[in-house]
Coordinates of C-alpha atoms in Angstrom, one line a residue:
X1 CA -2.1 -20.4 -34.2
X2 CA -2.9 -18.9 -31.0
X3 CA -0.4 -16.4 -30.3
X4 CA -0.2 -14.5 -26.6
X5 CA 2.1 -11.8 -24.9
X6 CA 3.0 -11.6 -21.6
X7 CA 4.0 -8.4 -19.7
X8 CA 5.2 -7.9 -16.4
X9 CA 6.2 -5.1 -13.6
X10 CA 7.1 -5.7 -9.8
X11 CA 6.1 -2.8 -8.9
X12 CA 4.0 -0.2 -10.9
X13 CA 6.7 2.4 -10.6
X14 CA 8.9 1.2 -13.8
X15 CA 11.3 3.2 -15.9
X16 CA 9.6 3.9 -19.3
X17 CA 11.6 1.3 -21.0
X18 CA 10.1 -1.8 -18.6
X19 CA 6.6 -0.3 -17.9
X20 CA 3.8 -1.9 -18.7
X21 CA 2.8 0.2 -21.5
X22 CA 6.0 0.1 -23.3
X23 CA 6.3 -3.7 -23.2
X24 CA 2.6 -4.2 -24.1
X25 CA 3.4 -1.6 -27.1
X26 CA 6.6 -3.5 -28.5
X27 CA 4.6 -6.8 -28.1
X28 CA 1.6 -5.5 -30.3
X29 CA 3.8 -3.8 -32.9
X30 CA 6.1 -6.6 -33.2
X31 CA 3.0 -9.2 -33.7
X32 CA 1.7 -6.6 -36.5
X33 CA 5.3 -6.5 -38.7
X34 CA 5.4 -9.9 -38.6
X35 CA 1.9 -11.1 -38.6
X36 CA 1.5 -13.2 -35.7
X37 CA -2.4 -13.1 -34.7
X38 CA -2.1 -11.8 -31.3
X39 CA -5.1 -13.8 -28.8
X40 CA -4.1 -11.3 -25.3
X41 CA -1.6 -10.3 -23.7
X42 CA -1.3 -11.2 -19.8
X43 CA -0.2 -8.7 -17.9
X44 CA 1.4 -9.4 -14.1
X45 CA 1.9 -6.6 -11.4
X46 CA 3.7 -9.4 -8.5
X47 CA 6.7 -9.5 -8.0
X48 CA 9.2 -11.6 -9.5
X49 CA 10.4 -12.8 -6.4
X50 CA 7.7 -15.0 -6.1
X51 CA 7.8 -18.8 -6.7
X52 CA 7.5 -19.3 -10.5
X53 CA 4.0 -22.1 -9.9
X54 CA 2.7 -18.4 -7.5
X55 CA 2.6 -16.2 -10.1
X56 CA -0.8 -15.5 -11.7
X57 CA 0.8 -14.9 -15.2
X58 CA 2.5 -18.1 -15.5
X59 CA 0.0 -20.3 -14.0
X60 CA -2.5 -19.0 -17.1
X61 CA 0.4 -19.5 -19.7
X62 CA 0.9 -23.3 -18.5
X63 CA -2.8 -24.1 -18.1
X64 CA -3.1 -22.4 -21.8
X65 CA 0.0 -24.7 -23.2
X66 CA -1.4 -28.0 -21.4
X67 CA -4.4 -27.5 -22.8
X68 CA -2.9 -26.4 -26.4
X69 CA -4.0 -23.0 -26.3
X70 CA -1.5 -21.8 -26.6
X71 CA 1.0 -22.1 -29.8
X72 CA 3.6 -18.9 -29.5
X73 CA 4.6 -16.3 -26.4
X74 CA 5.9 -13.1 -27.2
X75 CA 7.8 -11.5 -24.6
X76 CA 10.0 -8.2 -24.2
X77 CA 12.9 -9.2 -22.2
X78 CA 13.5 -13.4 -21.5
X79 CA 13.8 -11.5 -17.9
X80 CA 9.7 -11.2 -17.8
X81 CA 9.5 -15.0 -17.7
X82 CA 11.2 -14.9 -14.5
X83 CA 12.6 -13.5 -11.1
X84 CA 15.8 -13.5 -12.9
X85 CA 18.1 -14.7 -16.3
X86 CA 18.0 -18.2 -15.2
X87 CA 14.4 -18.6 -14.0
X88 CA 13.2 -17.2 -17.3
X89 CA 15.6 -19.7 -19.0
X90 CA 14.4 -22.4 -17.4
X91 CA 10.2 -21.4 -18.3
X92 CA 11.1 -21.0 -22.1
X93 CA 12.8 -24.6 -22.0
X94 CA 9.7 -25.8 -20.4
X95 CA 7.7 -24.0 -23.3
X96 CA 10.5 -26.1 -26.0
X97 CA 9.7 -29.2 -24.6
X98 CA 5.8 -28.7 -25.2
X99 CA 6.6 -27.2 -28.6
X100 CA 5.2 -23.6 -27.6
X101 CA 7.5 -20.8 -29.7
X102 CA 8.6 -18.1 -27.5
X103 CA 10.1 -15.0 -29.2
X104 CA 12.1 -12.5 -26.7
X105 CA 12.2 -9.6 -28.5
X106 CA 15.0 -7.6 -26.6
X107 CA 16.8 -10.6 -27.0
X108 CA 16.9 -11.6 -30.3
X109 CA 15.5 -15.3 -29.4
X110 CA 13.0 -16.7 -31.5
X111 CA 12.6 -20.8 -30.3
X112 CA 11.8 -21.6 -34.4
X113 CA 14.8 -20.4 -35.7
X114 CA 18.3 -22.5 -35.1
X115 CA 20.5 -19.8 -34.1
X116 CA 18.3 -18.8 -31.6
X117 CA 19.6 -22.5 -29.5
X118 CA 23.1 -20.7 -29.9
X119 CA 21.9 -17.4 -27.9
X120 CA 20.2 -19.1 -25.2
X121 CA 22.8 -21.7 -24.6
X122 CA 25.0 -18.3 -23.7
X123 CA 22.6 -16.9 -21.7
X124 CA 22.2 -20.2 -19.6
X125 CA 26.4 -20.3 -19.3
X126 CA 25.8 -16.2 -18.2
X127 CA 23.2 -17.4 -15.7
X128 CA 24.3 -20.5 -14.2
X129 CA 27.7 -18.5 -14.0
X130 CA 25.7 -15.5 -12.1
X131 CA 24.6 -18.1 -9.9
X132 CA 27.3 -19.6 -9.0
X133 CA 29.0 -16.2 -7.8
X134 CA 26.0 -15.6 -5.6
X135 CA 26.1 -18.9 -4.0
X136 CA 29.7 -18.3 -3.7
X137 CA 28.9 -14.8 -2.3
X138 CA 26.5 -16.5 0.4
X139 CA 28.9 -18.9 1.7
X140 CA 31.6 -16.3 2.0
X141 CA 29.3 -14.2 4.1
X142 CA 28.0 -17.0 6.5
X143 CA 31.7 -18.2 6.8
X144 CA 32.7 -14.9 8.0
X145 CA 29.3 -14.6 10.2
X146 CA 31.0 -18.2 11.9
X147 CA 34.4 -16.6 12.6
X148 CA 32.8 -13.4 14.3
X149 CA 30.9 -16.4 17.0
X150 CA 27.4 -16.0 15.3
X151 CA 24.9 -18.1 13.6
X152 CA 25.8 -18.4 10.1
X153 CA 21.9 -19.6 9.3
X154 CA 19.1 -18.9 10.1
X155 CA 16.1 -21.6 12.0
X156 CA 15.1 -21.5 14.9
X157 CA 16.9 -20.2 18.4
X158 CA 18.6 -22.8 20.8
X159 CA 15.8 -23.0 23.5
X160 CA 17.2 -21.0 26.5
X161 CA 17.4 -18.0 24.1
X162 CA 15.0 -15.5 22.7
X163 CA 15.7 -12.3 20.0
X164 CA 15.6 -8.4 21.5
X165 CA 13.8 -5.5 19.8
X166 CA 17.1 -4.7 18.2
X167 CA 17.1 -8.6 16.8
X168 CA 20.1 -9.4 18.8
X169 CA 20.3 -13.3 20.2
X170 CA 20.0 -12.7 24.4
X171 CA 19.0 -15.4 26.7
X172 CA 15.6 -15.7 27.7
X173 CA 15.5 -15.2 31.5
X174 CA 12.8 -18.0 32.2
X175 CA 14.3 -20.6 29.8
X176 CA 17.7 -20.4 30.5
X177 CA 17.0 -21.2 33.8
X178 CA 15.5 -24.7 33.0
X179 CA 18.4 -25.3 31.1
X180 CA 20.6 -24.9 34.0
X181 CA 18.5 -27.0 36.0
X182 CA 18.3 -30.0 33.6
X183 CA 22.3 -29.5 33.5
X184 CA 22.0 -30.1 37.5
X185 CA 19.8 -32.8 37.3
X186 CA 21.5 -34.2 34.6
X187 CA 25.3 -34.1 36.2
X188 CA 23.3 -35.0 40.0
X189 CA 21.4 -39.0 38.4
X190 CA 24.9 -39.6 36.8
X191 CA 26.4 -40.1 39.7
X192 CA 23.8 -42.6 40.4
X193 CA 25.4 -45.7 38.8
X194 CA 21.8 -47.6 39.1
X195 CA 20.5 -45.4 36.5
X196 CA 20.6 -45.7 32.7
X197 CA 20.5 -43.1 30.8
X198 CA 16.9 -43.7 29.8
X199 CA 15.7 -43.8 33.9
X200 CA 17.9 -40.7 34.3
X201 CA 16.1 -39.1 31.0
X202 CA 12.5 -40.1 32.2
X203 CA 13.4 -38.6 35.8
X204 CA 14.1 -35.5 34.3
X205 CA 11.0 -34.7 32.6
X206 CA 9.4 -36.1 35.3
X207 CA 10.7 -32.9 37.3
X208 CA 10.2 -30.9 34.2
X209 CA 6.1 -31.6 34.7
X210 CA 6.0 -31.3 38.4
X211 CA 7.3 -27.6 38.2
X212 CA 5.4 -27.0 35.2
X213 CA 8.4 -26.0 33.1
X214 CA 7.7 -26.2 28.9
X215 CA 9.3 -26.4 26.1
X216 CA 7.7 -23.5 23.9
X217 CA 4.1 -24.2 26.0
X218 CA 4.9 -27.7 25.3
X219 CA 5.7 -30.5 27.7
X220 CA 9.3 -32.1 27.1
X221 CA 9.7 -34.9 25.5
X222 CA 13.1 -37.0 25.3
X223 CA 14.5 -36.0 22.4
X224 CA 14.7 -32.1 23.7
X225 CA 16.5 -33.0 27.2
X226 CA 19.1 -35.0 24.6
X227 CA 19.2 -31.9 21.9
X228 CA 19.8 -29.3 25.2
X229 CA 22.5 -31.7 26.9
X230 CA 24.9 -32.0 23.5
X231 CA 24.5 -27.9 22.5
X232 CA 27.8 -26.7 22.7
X233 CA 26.4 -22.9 22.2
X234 CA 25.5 -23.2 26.1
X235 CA 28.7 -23.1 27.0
X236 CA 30.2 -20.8 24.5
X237 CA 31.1 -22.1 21.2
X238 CA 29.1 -22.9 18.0
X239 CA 29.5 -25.6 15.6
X240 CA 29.3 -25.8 12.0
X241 CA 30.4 -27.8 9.1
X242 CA 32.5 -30.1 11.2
X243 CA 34.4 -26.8 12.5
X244 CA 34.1 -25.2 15.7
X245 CA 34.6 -21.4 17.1
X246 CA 34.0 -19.3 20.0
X247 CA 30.3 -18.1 20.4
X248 CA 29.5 -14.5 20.4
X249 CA 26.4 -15.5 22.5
X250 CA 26.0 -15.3 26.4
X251 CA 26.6 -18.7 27.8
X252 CA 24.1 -20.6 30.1
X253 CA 26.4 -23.2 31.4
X254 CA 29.8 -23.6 31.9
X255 CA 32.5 -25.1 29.7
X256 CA 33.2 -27.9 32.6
X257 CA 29.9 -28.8 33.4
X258 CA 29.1 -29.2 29.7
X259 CA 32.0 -31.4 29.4
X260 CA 31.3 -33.5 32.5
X261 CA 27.9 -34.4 31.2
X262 CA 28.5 -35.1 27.9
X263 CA 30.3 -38.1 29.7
X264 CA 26.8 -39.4 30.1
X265 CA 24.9 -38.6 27.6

């Protein structure tokens, strides 16, 4: 029965109580009272925020228990196992399905013993319920980021715009400028009743090339002249979730021209 532990710090400035010397000591002094033949231990120093299949100490645990290496884990805290309560829930499930034992000291888990499925079906509630509140937390933020006119996500910037030193959203003095012109050009072919939409599209870009204008050192390509004639945030309001509010940002375009081309898009 091959038996390894597995310690772990973010950072190797830990309280005494989560460095790791004092986990790799409760580990070895827990395998000697109960006489578990201790293989290693793996010790991680990345941090927990890393993807689970990124971290170095994982990766060997799961080759070990593919490969049947590996029979029992030892571990401190179920928190080692992961970048948080439920993450570390979720790796000791995976080592129950492939009948590895994992024994979380702190805890009082011990995957062979029955009552053991009682404590970590409370911890999962605990968790899921943790996360739940956070996700809850997030969407409370980005609704109030909406009602205050700014982006409530992150991705990239409406083309037109760019991001200061200070990380504030101004336009881009270049860009916004061919966005004004398409909105000319645009609002000019409609009137043009001899021209579909795709002849009054391929027009467009056709000007686009001749005065050398990209987008993002690209030449445009149909489907940007479509995405920058239907953003409302050009003309001073941002859309989300089917709602709508006033935008924070400077405008390119005016609320009437907007309007009058979206007639003909």
């Amino acid at each position: 029965m091959n038996t390894y532990g597995l310690v772990r710090v973010s950072t190797l400035k830990q309280k005494d109580n989560t460095s790791l010397e004092f986990q790799t000591k409760r580990i070895k002094d827990y395998c000697e009272m109960f006489d578990l033949p201790l293989t290693g231990i793996i010790t991680e120093t990345e941090s927990g925020g890393r993807d689970l299949s990124e971290r170095s100490g994982l990766k060997e645990l799961q080759s070990l228990i593919k490969t049947k290496s590996c029979s029992t884990i030892v571990v401190n805290k179920v928190d080692r196992l992961g970048r948080s309560l439920l993450q570390g829930l979720m790796f000791l499930k995976y080592c129950e399905e492939n009948d590895v034992r994992v024994i979380c000291i702190e805890n009082g888990i011990d995957t062979l013993q029955p009552q053991s499925k009682l404590i970590t079906n409370i911890l999962f509630s605990i968790a899921e319920n943790e996360k739940d509140q956070i996700k809850q937390r997030l969407s409370d933020g980005r609704e109030k980021t909406f009602e205050d006119g700014k982006k409530p996500f992150g991705g990239h910037l409406s083309f037109g715009y760019r991001k200061n030193n200070q990380g504030e959203i101004v336009l881009d003095k270049f860009d916004s400028n061919i966005v004004k012109f398409i909105y000319r050009k645009w609002n000019e072919l409609s009137k043009k009743p001899n021209l579909t939409k795709t002849k009054r599209t391929q027009k467009i870009l056709k000007l686009l090339r001749k005065k050398n204008f990209k987008f993002h050192k690209n030449n445009f390509r149909t489907h940007n002249i479509k995405d920058i004639l239907t953003n409302s945030m050009y003309c001073g309001e941002l859309k989300w979730k089917g709602q709508t509010t006033k935008s924070s940002y400077p405008t390119i375009v005016s609320k009437r021209l907007f309007n009058v081309v979206q007639s003909y898009v």
